[in-house]
Structures are given as structure tokens and as C-alpha cells.
Coordinates of C-alpha atoms in Angstrom, one line a residue:
Chain A
M1496 CA 100.0 102.5 59.9
T1497 CA 98.4 99.9 62.2
P1498 CA 98.8 99.9 66.0
D1499 CA 101.2 96.9 65.5
G1500 CA 103.3 99.0 63.1
F1501 CA 103.5 101.9 65.7
R1502 CA 104.4 99.3 68.3
A1503 CA 107.2 97.9 66.2
L1504 CA 108.4 101.4 65.5
G1505 CA 108.6 102.3 69.1
R1506 CA 110.4 99.1 70.0
T1507 CA 112.9 99.2 67.2
Y1508 CA 113.6 102.9 66.8
G1509 CA 112.5 104.4 70.1
L1510 CA 110.2 107.1 71.4
A1511 CA 111.3 110.0 69.2
A1512 CA 110.9 108.1 66.0
G1513 CA 107.6 106.7 67.1
L1514 CA 106.3 110.1 68.2
A1515 CA 107.4 111.6 64.8
A1516 CA 105.2 109.0 63.1
V1517 CA 102.3 109.6 65.4
L1518 CA 102.5 113.4 64.7
D1519 CA 103.0 113.0 60.9
G1520 CA 100.8 115.4 59.1
F1521 CA 99.5 117.0 62.3
D1522 CA 99.6 120.7 62.9
T1523 CA 101.3 120.5 66.3
A1524 CA 101.2 124.3 66.8
V1525 CA 97.4 124.2 66.7
A1526 CA 96.9 120.9 68.5
A1527 CA 99.4 121.4 71.3
P1528 CA 97.4 121.6 74.5
Q1529 CA 97.4 125.2 75.6
G1530 CA 100.5 125.7 73.4
V1531 CA 102.6 123.1 75.2
A1532 CA 104.1 120.1 73.5
V1533 CA 106.8 117.4 73.5
L1534 CA 108.1 117.0 70.0
P1535 CA 110.9 115.2 68.1
A1536 CA 113.8 117.5 68.4
A1537 CA 114.6 117.2 64.7
G1538 CA 112.7 119.6 62.5
L1539 CA 110.8 121.6 65.2
P1540 CA 108.0 123.7 63.7
H1541 CA 108.4 127.4 63.2
G1542 CA 107.6 129.4 66.4
A1543 CA 108.3 126.5 68.8
C1544 CA 110.3 127.8 71.8
V1545 CA 112.3 125.1 73.5
V1546 CA 111.9 124.9 77.3
P1547 CA 115.0 123.5 79.1
H1548 CA 114.6 119.9 80.3
P1549 CA 117.5 117.9 81.9
F1550 CA 117.4 114.9 79.5
A1551 CA 114.8 115.2 76.8
A1552 CA 117.4 116.0 74.2
R1553 CA 119.3 112.8 75.0
E1554 CA 116.2 111.0 73.7
G1555 CA 115.9 113.2 70.6
L1556 CA 113.0 115.1 72.1
A1557 CA 112.2 118.7 72.9
V1558 CA 109.8 120.2 75.3
V1559 CA 108.3 123.3 73.6
R1560 CA 105.9 126.1 74.1
F1561 CA 104.2 127.9 71.2
P1562 CA 103.4 131.6 71.5
P1563 CA 99.8 132.5 72.2
Q1564 CA 97.7 132.9 69.1
S1565 CA 95.2 135.2 70.7
P1566 CA 94.7 137.1 73.9
N1567 CA 92.8 134.1 75.2
G1568 CA 95.8 131.9 74.5
R1569 CA 95.6 128.5 72.9
I1570 CA 93.3 125.6 73.5
G1571 CA 94.7 122.7 71.6
W1572 CA 93.0 119.4 72.0
G1573 CA 96.0 117.2 72.0
L1574 CA 96.0 113.7 70.6
T1575 CA 92.6 112.1 70.3
K1576 CA 91.1 109.0 68.8
A1577 CA 93.5 107.3 66.3
R1578 CA 96.6 109.3 67.2
A1579 CA 96.1 108.7 71.0
V1580 CA 95.9 105.0 70.1
A1581 CA 99.0 105.3 67.9
L1582 CA 100.9 106.9 70.8
A1583 CA 99.8 104.1 73.1
A1584 CA 101.1 101.6 70.6
V1585 CA 104.5 103.4 70.4
R1586 CA 104.7 103.5 74.2
L1587 CA 104.0 99.8 74.3
G1588 CA 106.9 99.2 71.9
V1589 CA 109.2 101.4 73.9
L1590 CA 108.2 99.5 77.1
E1591 CA 108.6 96.1 75.5
G1592 CA 112.1 97.0 74.4
L1593 CA 113.2 98.2 77.8
L1594 CA 111.5 95.2 79.5
D1595 CA 113.7 93.0 77.3
T1596 CA 116.8 95.0 78.4
A1597 CA 115.7 94.7 82.0
I1598 CA 115.2 91.0 81.9
T1599 CA 118.7 90.5 80.5
R1600 CA 120.0 92.5 83.4
L1601 CA 117.9 90.6 86.0
A1602 CA 119.1 87.3 84.6
G1603 CA 122.7 88.4 84.9
R1604 CA 122.6 89.6 88.5
T1605 CA 122.4 87.8 91.8
F1606 CA 121.4 88.7 95.3
G1607 CA 122.6 86.3 98.0
G1608 CA 123.7 84.0 95.3
V1609 CA 120.3 83.7 93.6
P1610 CA 119.7 85.3 90.2
L1611 CA 117.3 88.2 90.5
I1612 CA 115.2 86.8 87.7
E1613 CA 114.3 83.9 90.0
K1614 CA 113.2 86.0 92.9
Q1615 CA 109.4 85.6 93.5
L1616 CA 108.7 89.3 93.7
V1617 CA 110.5 89.9 90.4
V1618 CA 108.8 86.9 88.7
G1619 CA 105.4 88.3 89.8
A1620 CA 106.2 91.8 88.7
I1621 CA 107.4 90.7 85.2
A1622 CA 104.2 88.7 84.8
D1623 CA 102.1 91.8 85.7
V1624 CA 103.9 93.9 83.1
L1625 CA 103.5 91.3 80.4
T1626 CA 99.8 91.0 81.2
E1627 CA 99.4 94.8 81.1
L1628 CA 101.2 94.9 77.7
E1629 CA 98.9 92.3 76.2
L1630 CA 95.8 94.0 77.6
S1631 CA 96.9 97.4 76.3
A1632 CA 97.8 95.9 72.9
A1633 CA 94.3 94.4 72.7
Q1634 CA 92.8 97.7 73.7
C1635 CA 94.7 99.4 70.8
A1636 CA 93.0 96.9 68.4
E1637 CA 89.6 97.3 70.0
D1638 CA 88.6 100.8 68.7
A1639 CA 87.8 101.8 72.3
P1640 CA 86.0 105.0 73.0
A1641 CA 88.2 108.1 72.8
E1642 CA 87.6 109.0 76.5
T1643 CA 89.3 105.8 77.6
A1644 CA 92.6 106.8 76.2
A1645 CA 93.8 108.7 79.3
A1646 CA 93.2 105.7 81.5
Q1647 CA 95.0 103.4 79.1
H1648 CA 98.0 105.8 79.0
E1649 CA 98.0 106.0 82.8
R1650 CA 98.2 102.2 83.0
L1651 CA 101.1 102.2 80.6
T1652 CA 102.9 104.8 82.8
E1653 CA 102.5 102.5 85.8
A1654 CA 103.8 99.5 83.8
G1655 CA 106.7 101.7 82.8
W1656 CA 107.4 102.5 86.4
T1657 CA 107.5 98.8 87.2
V1658 CA 110.0 98.2 84.4
T1659 CA 112.1 101.2 85.5
R1660 CA 112.5 99.6 89.0
F1661 CA 113.9 96.5 87.5
F1662 CA 117.0 98.5 86.7
G1663 CA 117.7 99.4 90.3
A1664 CA 119.6 102.6 90.7
E1665 CA 120.6 102.5 87.0
G1666 CA 116.9 103.2 86.5
Y1667 CA 117.4 106.8 87.8
L1668 CA 120.3 107.8 85.5
A1669 CA 119.6 110.2 82.6
D1670 CA 122.3 108.6 80.4
H1671 CA 120.6 105.2 80.6
P1672 CA 118.0 104.2 78.0
V1673 CA 115.5 103.9 80.8
R1674 CA 115.1 107.7 80.5
G1675 CA 112.7 106.8 77.6
L1676 CA 110.2 105.5 80.1
Y1677 CA 110.2 108.8 82.1
L1678 CA 109.8 110.7 78.8
S1679 CA 107.2 108.3 77.5
A1680 CA 105.1 109.3 80.6
L1681 CA 105.8 113.0 80.0
V1682 CA 104.7 112.8 76.3
A1683 CA 101.4 111.2 77.3
D1684 CA 100.9 113.6 80.2
V1685 CA 101.3 116.5 77.7
W1686 CA 99.5 115.1 74.7
V1687 CA 96.6 112.9 75.8
P1688 CA 93.6 114.8 77.1
R1689 CA 92.3 113.6 80.4
P1690 CA 89.4 114.0 82.7
M1691 CA 90.3 116.0 85.8
D1692 CA 90.9 113.0 88.0
T1693 CA 90.2 111.9 91.6
Y1694 CA 92.7 110.3 93.8
P1695 CA 92.4 106.5 93.3
G1696 CA 94.9 105.4 96.0
E1697 CA 98.5 104.4 95.6
Chain B
M59 CA 102.5 106.4 117.6
V60 CA 104.4 109.6 118.3
D61 CA 102.7 112.9 119.3
L62 CA 104.9 115.9 118.9
D63 CA 105.6 117.7 122.2
D64 CA 106.3 121.5 122.4
R65 CA 110.0 121.0 121.7
L66 CA 109.4 119.1 118.5
R67 CA 106.6 121.4 117.4
A68 CA 109.0 124.3 117.8
L69 CA 111.6 122.4 115.6
R70 CA 108.9 121.7 113.0
G71 CA 107.9 125.4 113.0
V72 CA 111.4 126.7 112.4
S73 CA 112.0 124.1 109.7
A74 CA 108.8 125.1 107.9
E75 CA 110.0 128.7 107.9
L76 CA 113.4 127.8 106.5
A77 CA 111.7 125.6 103.8
R78 CA 110.3 128.7 102.1
E79 CA 113.7 130.1 101.4
L80 CA 115.0 126.6 100.4
R81 CA 112.3 126.2 97.7
G82 CA 113.4 129.4 96.0
H83 CA 116.6 127.6 95.1
A84 CA 115.0 124.4 93.8
L85 CA 115.0 125.0 90.1
A86 CA 118.5 126.4 89.9
V87 CA 119.9 123.4 91.8
D88 CA 118.0 121.0 89.5
A89 CA 119.4 122.8 86.5
D90 CA 123.0 122.8 87.6
P91 CA 123.6 120.9 90.9
Y92 CA 127.3 121.3 90.7
R93 CA 127.1 125.1 90.8
M94 CA 126.5 125.6 94.5
E95 CA 128.0 128.9 95.3
P96 CA 124.7 130.9 95.0
H97 CA 123.1 128.5 97.4
L98 CA 125.6 128.0 100.2
A99 CA 124.1 130.7 102.4
I100 CA 120.7 129.0 102.6
G101 CA 119.6 129.2 106.2
A102 CA 118.4 125.6 106.3
Y103 CA 122.0 124.5 105.5
G104 CA 123.3 126.1 108.6
V105 CA 120.6 124.2 110.7
L106 CA 121.3 120.9 108.9
R107 CA 125.0 121.1 109.7
Q108 CA 124.4 122.2 113.3
T109 CA 122.0 119.3 113.9
M110 CA 124.2 116.7 112.2
T111 CA 127.6 117.7 113.6
P112 CA 128.7 116.8 117.2
R113 CA 128.8 119.6 119.7
R114 CA 132.5 119.8 120.0
Y115 CA 132.8 120.8 116.3
T116 CA 130.2 123.5 116.4
D117 CA 129.3 126.6 118.4
G118 CA 126.7 124.6 120.2
P119 CA 123.5 122.8 119.4
L120 CA 120.6 124.4 117.6
R121 CA 118.3 126.4 119.9
V122 CA 114.8 127.4 119.3
G123 CA 113.4 129.5 122.1
R124 CA 113.9 127.5 125.3
F125 CA 114.6 124.2 123.5
E126 CA 117.8 122.6 122.4
Y127 CA 118.4 120.1 119.6
P128 CA 121.6 118.2 120.2
P129 CA 122.8 116.1 117.2
G130 CA 122.1 112.4 116.9
S131 CA 118.3 112.2 117.3
C132 CA 116.6 110.5 114.3
L133 CA 113.2 111.7 115.5
D134 CA 114.4 115.3 115.5
G135 CA 115.9 114.7 112.1
V136 CA 112.8 113.4 110.4
V137 CA 110.6 116.2 112.0
R138 CA 113.0 118.7 110.5
D139 CA 113.3 116.9 107.1
V140 CA 109.6 116.5 106.4
E141 CA 109.3 120.3 106.6
L142 CA 112.5 121.0 104.6
A143 CA 111.5 118.6 101.9
Y144 CA 108.2 120.4 101.6
G145 CA 110.5 123.2 100.4
D146 CA 112.5 120.9 98.1
A147 CA 114.1 117.6 98.7
G148 CA 116.7 118.1 95.9
V149 CA 118.1 121.3 97.6
L150 CA 118.1 119.5 100.9
L151 CA 120.2 116.6 99.5
A152 CA 122.6 119.1 98.0
C153 CA 123.5 120.4 101.5
P154 CA 127.3 120.3 102.3
G155 CA 128.3 118.6 105.5
P156 CA 128.7 115.2 107.2
G157 CA 125.6 113.4 105.8
L158 CA 125.5 109.6 106.0
A159 CA 129.2 109.4 106.5
G160 CA 128.8 111.5 109.7
I161 CA 126.3 109.0 111.1
L162 CA 128.8 106.2 110.7
V163 CA 131.7 108.2 111.9
D164 CA 129.8 109.0 115.1
Q165 CA 129.2 105.3 115.7
L166 CA 132.5 103.8 114.7
A167 CA 135.3 106.4 114.8
D168 CA 137.7 107.1 117.6
D169 CA 138.3 110.7 118.7
A170 CA 141.3 111.3 116.4
Q171 CA 139.3 110.0 113.4
R172 CA 136.3 112.2 114.3
D173 CA 138.6 115.2 114.6
H174 CA 140.0 114.4 111.2
F175 CA 136.6 113.9 109.5
Y176 CA 134.9 116.9 111.0
G177 CA 138.0 119.1 110.5
A178 CA 137.8 118.4 106.8
L179 CA 134.2 119.5 106.7
A180 CA 134.7 122.7 108.6
T181 CA 133.9 125.0 105.7
D182 CA 130.5 125.8 104.2
A183 CA 131.4 124.1 100.9
A184 CA 132.7 120.7 101.9
W185 CA 130.7 117.5 101.1
S186 CA 131.2 114.0 102.2
F187 CA 130.5 110.6 100.7
F188 CA 129.3 107.2 102.0
A189 CA 130.5 104.5 99.6
V190 CA 129.0 101.1 100.0
T191 CA 127.3 100.3 96.6
E192 CA 129.2 98.8 93.8
P193 CA 128.3 98.4 90.1
G194 CA 126.4 95.2 89.5
R195 CA 125.8 94.5 93.2
G196 CA 123.3 97.1 94.2
S197 CA 121.7 96.4 97.6
D198 CA 123.7 93.3 98.2
A199 CA 126.3 95.0 100.4
S200 CA 127.6 91.7 101.7
A201 CA 128.8 90.8 98.2
L202 CA 131.0 93.8 97.8
T203 CA 134.4 93.2 96.2
T204 CA 136.4 96.4 96.8
E205 CA 139.6 95.3 98.3
L206 CA 141.5 96.7 101.3
K207 CA 144.9 95.1 101.3
R208 CA 147.5 95.5 104.0
E209 CA 150.8 96.5 102.4
T210 CA 152.8 97.4 105.5
P211 CA 151.9 97.4 109.2
D212 CA 150.9 101.1 108.8
C213 CA 149.3 101.2 105.4
Y214 CA 146.6 99.6 103.3
R215 CA 145.7 99.9 99.6
L216 CA 142.2 100.3 98.4
R217 CA 141.1 98.9 95.0
G218 CA 137.7 98.7 93.4
T219 CA 134.8 100.8 92.2
K220 CA 131.9 102.3 94.0
R221 CA 128.8 103.6 92.2
Y222 CA 125.6 105.6 92.9
I223 CA 127.4 107.4 95.7
G224 CA 125.8 110.6 96.9
N225 CA 128.2 113.5 96.4
G226 CA 130.6 110.9 95.1
S227 CA 132.3 113.3 92.7
R228 CA 132.4 116.4 94.9
G229 CA 133.0 115.0 98.4
G230 CA 136.4 115.8 99.8
I231 CA 136.3 113.1 102.5
G232 CA 134.1 110.1 103.2
V233 CA 133.8 106.5 104.2
V234 CA 134.5 103.6 101.9
F235 CA 133.5 100.0 102.7
A236 CA 135.9 97.3 101.5
R237 CA 137.1 93.7 102.2
T238 CA 140.3 92.8 104.0
G239 CA 139.5 89.1 103.3
S240 CA 136.7 86.8 102.2
A241 CA 135.0 86.2 105.6
P242 CA 131.8 88.2 106.4
L243 CA 133.5 90.0 109.3
S244 CA 136.4 91.1 107.0
I245 CA 134.3 94.0 105.6
R246 CA 135.7 97.2 107.1
A247 CA 135.1 100.9 106.7
A248 CA 137.9 103.4 106.1
L249 CA 138.1 107.2 106.1
V250 CA 139.2 108.2 102.6
E251 CA 140.2 111.6 101.2
A252 CA 139.5 112.4 97.6
D253 CA 142.8 114.1 97.0
M254 CA 144.7 110.8 97.6
P255 CA 146.6 109.3 94.7
G256 CA 144.5 106.7 92.9
F257 CA 141.1 108.3 93.8
H258 CA 139.1 109.1 90.7
A259 CA 135.5 110.3 90.8
T260 CA 133.0 111.1 88.1
G261 CA 129.4 112.5 88.3
L262 CA 126.4 110.6 87.2
D263 CA 123.6 112.5 85.5
M264 CA 120.4 111.9 87.4
I265 CA 116.8 111.9 86.4
G266 CA 115.7 113.9 89.5
L267 CA 116.8 114.8 93.0
R268 CA 119.7 116.1 91.1
G269 CA 121.1 118.0 94.1
A270 CA 122.2 114.6 95.5
C271 CA 124.9 114.5 92.8
L272 CA 125.4 110.7 92.6
G273 CA 128.9 109.7 91.4
E274 CA 131.1 106.8 90.7
I275 CA 134.4 106.4 92.5
Q276 CA 137.3 104.4 91.2
L277 CA 139.9 103.4 93.7
D278 CA 143.1 102.4 92.1
G279 CA 145.5 101.6 94.9
V280 CA 144.5 104.5 97.1
P281 CA 146.9 104.4 100.2
I282 CA 145.0 104.2 103.5
P283 CA 146.9 104.7 106.7
A284 CA 146.0 102.0 109.2
G285 CA 144.8 104.7 111.6
M286 CA 142.0 105.6 109.1
L287 CA 140.2 102.2 109.5
L288 CA 137.1 102.8 111.6
G289 CA 136.2 100.7 114.5
N290 CA 139.7 99.4 115.5
H291 CA 138.6 99.9 119.2
L292 CA 135.4 97.9 118.7
P293 CA 134.7 94.2 118.7
A294 CA 135.1 92.6 115.3
L295 CA 131.3 92.2 115.0
R296 CA 130.8 95.9 115.3
R297 CA 133.4 97.2 112.9
G298 CA 132.0 96.7 109.4
L299 CA 128.6 96.1 107.8
W300 CA 126.9 96.3 111.2
G301 CA 127.5 100.0 111.2
A302 CA 126.4 100.4 107.7
M303 CA 123.1 98.6 108.4
R304 CA 122.5 100.9 111.3
V305 CA 123.1 103.9 109.1
F306 CA 120.7 102.6 106.5
N307 CA 118.0 102.1 109.2
T308 CA 118.4 105.8 110.2
M309 CA 118.5 107.0 106.6
R310 CA 115.4 105.0 105.6
A311 CA 113.4 107.0 108.1
H312 CA 114.9 110.2 106.6
V313 CA 114.1 109.2 103.0
A314 CA 110.5 108.5 104.2
A315 CA 110.5 112.1 105.6
L316 CA 111.7 113.5 102.3
A317 CA 108.9 111.6 100.4
V318 CA 106.2 112.7 102.8
G319 CA 107.4 116.3 102.6
T320 CA 107.4 116.2 98.8
G321 CA 104.0 114.6 98.7
L322 CA 102.5 117.3 100.9
A323 CA 104.2 119.9 98.7
L324 CA 102.5 118.4 95.6
V325 CA 99.1 118.5 97.4
D326 CA 99.5 122.2 98.1
L327 CA 100.8 122.9 94.6
V328 CA 97.6 121.5 93.2
R329 CA 95.5 123.3 95.8
A330 CA 97.0 126.6 94.7
E331 CA 96.3 125.9 91.1
R332 CA 92.9 124.2 91.5
P333 CA 91.4 124.7 94.9
G334 CA 89.0 121.8 95.7
A335 CA 90.6 119.4 93.2
P336 CA 88.8 116.0 93.7
G337 CA 90.7 113.7 96.0
I338 CA 92.7 116.4 97.7
D339 CA 91.4 115.8 101.2
Q340 CA 91.8 112.0 100.9
L341 CA 95.4 112.3 99.7
R342 CA 96.3 114.8 102.3
A343 CA 94.9 112.7 105.1
R344 CA 96.9 109.7 103.8
L345 CA 100.1 111.8 103.8
L346 CA 99.5 113.2 107.3
A347 CA 99.0 109.6 108.5
C348 CA 102.2 108.7 106.8
R349 CA 104.0 111.6 108.4
R350 CA 103.0 110.1 111.7
L351 CA 104.5 106.8 110.6
V352 CA 107.7 108.6 109.8
Y353 CA 107.8 110.2 113.2
T354 CA 107.2 106.7 114.7
A355 CA 110.1 105.3 112.7
G356 CA 112.4 108.1 113.9
A357 CA 111.5 107.3 117.5
A358 CA 111.9 103.6 117.0
V359 CA 115.4 104.1 115.5
D360 CA 116.3 106.3 118.5
R361 CA 115.3 103.5 120.8
D362 CA 117.1 100.9 118.8
R363 CA 119.5 101.6 115.9
D364 CA 119.0 98.0 114.7
A365 CA 115.3 98.5 114.2
S366 CA 114.7 97.9 110.5
G367 CA 110.9 97.3 110.5
P368 CA 109.4 100.7 111.3
P369 CA 111.8 102.6 108.9
G370 CA 110.9 100.0 106.2
V371 CA 107.2 100.5 106.7
A372 CA 107.6 104.3 106.7
K373 CA 109.8 104.3 103.7
N374 CA 107.6 102.0 101.6
A375 CA 104.4 103.9 102.6
A376 CA 105.9 107.3 102.0
N377 CA 107.6 106.3 98.7
A378 CA 104.3 104.9 97.2
L379 CA 102.3 107.9 98.5
A380 CA 104.7 110.5 97.1
R381 CA 104.6 108.9 93.7
A382 CA 100.8 108.5 93.8
A383 CA 100.6 112.2 94.7
S384 CA 102.7 113.2 91.7
R385 CA 100.5 111.2 89.3
W386 CA 97.4 112.6 90.9
A387 CA 98.8 116.1 90.7
V388 CA 99.6 115.7 87.0
R389 CA 96.1 114.3 86.3
S390 CA 94.5 117.1 88.4
L391 CA 95.9 120.0 86.4
D392 CA 95.9 120.8 82.7
P393 CA 98.9 119.7 80.6
A394 CA 100.3 123.3 80.5
A395 CA 100.9 123.1 84.2
L396 CA 103.9 120.8 83.6
L397 CA 105.6 123.9 82.1
S398 CA 103.8 126.8 83.7
V399 CA 104.4 125.3 87.2
P400 CA 108.0 124.0 86.7
L401 CA 108.1 122.5 90.2
L402 CA 105.4 120.1 89.1
E403 CA 107.5 118.6 86.4
K404 CA 110.6 118.6 88.7
W405 CA 108.8 116.9 91.6
T406 CA 107.3 114.3 89.3
R407 CA 110.9 113.3 88.6
D408 CA 112.1 113.7 92.2
V409 CA 109.5 111.4 93.7
C410 CA 110.8 108.5 91.6
G411 CA 114.2 108.8 93.3
F412 CA 113.0 107.8 96.8
E413 CA 112.5 104.2 95.5
F414 CA 116.2 103.8 94.9
M415 CA 117.6 105.3 98.1
E416 CA 118.7 103.1 100.9
G417 CA 117.1 100.0 99.6
T418 CA 114.3 99.5 97.0
S419 CA 110.7 98.7 98.0
D420 CA 111.3 95.0 97.5
I421 CA 114.2 95.2 100.0
Q422 CA 112.0 97.1 102.4
R423 CA 109.3 94.4 102.1
Q424 CA 111.8 91.9 103.3
H425 CA 112.8 94.1 106.3
I426 CA 109.2 94.6 107.2
T427 CA 108.2 90.9 107.1
R428 CA 111.4 89.7 108.9
S429 CA 110.9 92.3 111.6
Y430 CA 107.3 91.3 112.0
L431 CA 108.1 87.6 112.2
K432 CA 110.9 88.2 114.7
S433 CA 108.6 90.1 117.0
R434 CA 105.9 87.5 116.5
S435 CA 108.1 84.7 117.5
A436 CA 109.2 86.6 120.6
R437 CA 105.7 87.0 121.8

């Protein structure tokens, strides 16, 4: 499947379906970083022990831990190269879908009699997200070096946070579809290997 | 800028000690925030109630050594809350007691109303609510539509829906803002009890800070005795939203305190797992600077409850820093830490909540700029 295909899957069917496609044919028990993974809740592999999470199940996901394979535990490299790109594309699709929902909401609400969608701060923030989406999609098509994946996913997490805020307090409810953006970040945090980072500022 | 004197340093010290116990309850409260019996004896809860309840309803003010801490000081409150939030902000927000409603009651209520309100909160397991926000109207408090209609000279009826209300589904008494007419000054606050007919509340499942127990309250003709309207003894300008705005200024400083405390906790969590993690000194220095901003905001509110600039600056700075700290913490540790150190995953959710409390960052930006322009034109 191409990055565009993964993106469409994420947008149309959501994070769990997209993640299932990304992990298709992958031995998650071996690849899970240090035995930790976020997986589609349907059809968990043998040995996966589900760790309680307040809302992962609502999105069709499970946070799991695999038992240690040896006294040294597990290593597990996570998602690299094409699968890290595929996950980025799925996350792009999820983000696009929720941006669309957010824009409908912003257009239908007013503050001081003015639709939120016309407020300059909101207009600017939407433009920033759209720009990031295009840039990230281009990066998916660019065959970028594997070590750039973590930075790309972090940018998607930040764009997701901007979209989350478009929902106002609704954006903090676990029974709202926006939970997909919190879980999208968690999936990347668990699955995408990263260099141990420095503090870049807020 | 505020430098803490011996009195405030003593309060900070005792709060830091209490935070250790509080943290021990964090994961359980996050997992099931409505099951509070195992947590009601937390020492910090006693201190919170003592410092938020007027003297006449307690055994006296909090004392630490030779110092006293009477209720009502925003600076005392933020010094306390930075430390308690270092323990865990979710557990702090789950504390029974007067909360935001108490701040408004202290400003607008007469003696009989205060007796009624604090009497209802006299047990260890009684929560209160402060209901301004409505579905679809968010931060635009002036656009609220909940109706308070006079039925007889002695009784009103309350109709409408309130949403995103802290302790909304477990509070036994609280304050509800509603309209008696269409004019701006027709917004009033009423003391409301959850056991009145027509009062229906449901909990909202939250991403993080789950101890806050947001809820939705439906008011279907709730009878309100005229004596329960707050501010009857005050000029019309000071009865309604004026009071709410002053409560929000106070609470923004407190939310900033929660954010700074959580950020500092994340720094020390990483330090414990990975001493010398790159960026740790830089981030901690920013957080300590932000703590100073929070103290300054608390002092500014104590000088002038209408001050919206300093709390806005503190809240925006702290909110952004706490979230940056959570992202840095995730990136600084290996992926397994999200499970092996459960507070990391929890605090990563919690820090997002500060954005939505008492006005989003875009709302704060407006307060900050307006406040600056006002002071500039006065120069």
C-alpha cells in the first residue's frame, strides 16, 4: 500500500484500522520496543498482556506488554523505515479527518457574535496545521532517511495538539472522537524509535 | 516579582511534605475518580479545606510553626498548589470542599447564604460545583442562556444545561449562573442544591485530570428560593458575571500553579530514570522562572481581584511549559517507560487539561494584551 493509501485508511476508518494495516505481517511480539506495544484490540497476539488504559479500548486499541523472552528482557526495534512512514501516513489521515470535524464545529460556533472560524488566531492556526499536513505528506513520499521518522512523528503530534484545541473543552473528553489524536501520539511514542532528545523549548 | 518570606517558605515546605502522600493516590484516583472513600483521609485535603474555608466554619486557620494562613489569599494558595500538584494535580482537583464556588460565595453571599453553603460542605465527602459554562458556548460566559425565571415573589425556576462543570455530577451544592432577562446585568448567580427536583447530573469521561470529575448538569425547572440568589445586598453591577470574572482571575493563577507543579514533577521523574538527561537543567530553570511568575500572579490578584493580565501570563507560560515538559519527558526515556513508570503516561494526559481550564490559551492571549494596552494607555 502507498502512503496515500495508508492516509486514506486512517482518514476513513480511523487509527485502529490504519494501525492494523501498518502492522500487517509484522511479528509484534518480537518488534515491540522492550516488550511494550499499542495494538488493535481485535486479534491480539498470544502472550500479549493488556495494560489498563482509560480510553484506548474506545478507539479499538489495546496497550499491551509481552512477557520477557530472556533474562535480559526484550529489545524490539519498533517501526522503522517503510512501516514508520506508513504509520505517519495513517496519523496524517486521522488528523485530516478530525481537522475536518473541528472546522465544522468552528464554523457553527460564535464568540461575541463572530463565528470562531473567522477569528484571526483560529484562521492562522488552521493554516499552520494545513501546511504541516502537506509538508508531512510530502515527506512520506520523499523516502526520507529512517532516523528522521521520530522528528516527523513529533511534528504530527504537535499538529494534533493544535487540532485538539479547536474542540475546546470537548477536546478533553474520552467519549469524543478527538481521543484518536491522544492515542495517535501514544502509538507513535511507543512504536517509533527516537534519539534521546534535548529540550527544544516550548 | 515576589520573593517568598519565611512565612511562605514554611507553607511551601509543609505542602511539599503533604505532596508525597498525595502522589501515592494518583493512579487509583485516575483509574476510578468516583471511588473516593480510600482517599478522603489524605492530609493535604485537610489543609486544602482549612485554607479555603472561612474561619467561622473551621477550628481556626492553618498554622505552621509561628505562622498563620487565613483563607482568602491567592498567593498562599498558589504557593501551596505548586507543591501539591508536584504530588499530583488530579488528586488535588478531586479534593472535596468549597472549591471555586467557595471563592464566589465569599465575595457575593450574605451571612445566611454562607452559613447554608458551608454547612452543606461540613463533611469530609462533600463536593461543590461552579456552573457557568454551557454546551456550545464555551468561554463566552456573557452568551449563556440558562434561564432564572421569577415564578412568585419568593421563588424562581431554573432551566437550562451546564457542561464541563468540575464535580458536576457529585457536587451536593454549588453556584449556577443564569439569566433573569436579556440585559447584560441580568445574569445572576444562585446557590443550588443537587437534591432539588429537576436537577439531573451526569459525569463526563475525561482524558486526564480525571479527579476533577467534569459533569453535565440539566436544570429542568429547579425551584430556587429568592433568598438563594447571591448578591442581593450588592449594587447591580457586582451581582453577576463580575463575580465570576474575579473567580476566574484567581483560578487562572491556581491552574498555572498546577501546571508548574506537574512540569517540575515530570523533570524529576526523568531525572530519577535518566540522571543527566540532555535539556534537564534548561527545562528546570524555565519552570522555576515560571513558578516565580505564578507567585507574582497570586500577589497581583491579592492586590486587585480584577487583575487579569498577570494570571493570564502565568497560565499561558505554565500551560505551554508543562506540555513541553511532558513531550520532553517522553522523548528522554525509552518507550517502555510509558508503562513501567505509569505516572509518565498519566501526566502526559494531565498536562493537556490545563489548556481547557478557566479559559484557553487564545482567551488568555486576549487578557494579556488588553491588560498591557490598558496599563500602557494609563502611563
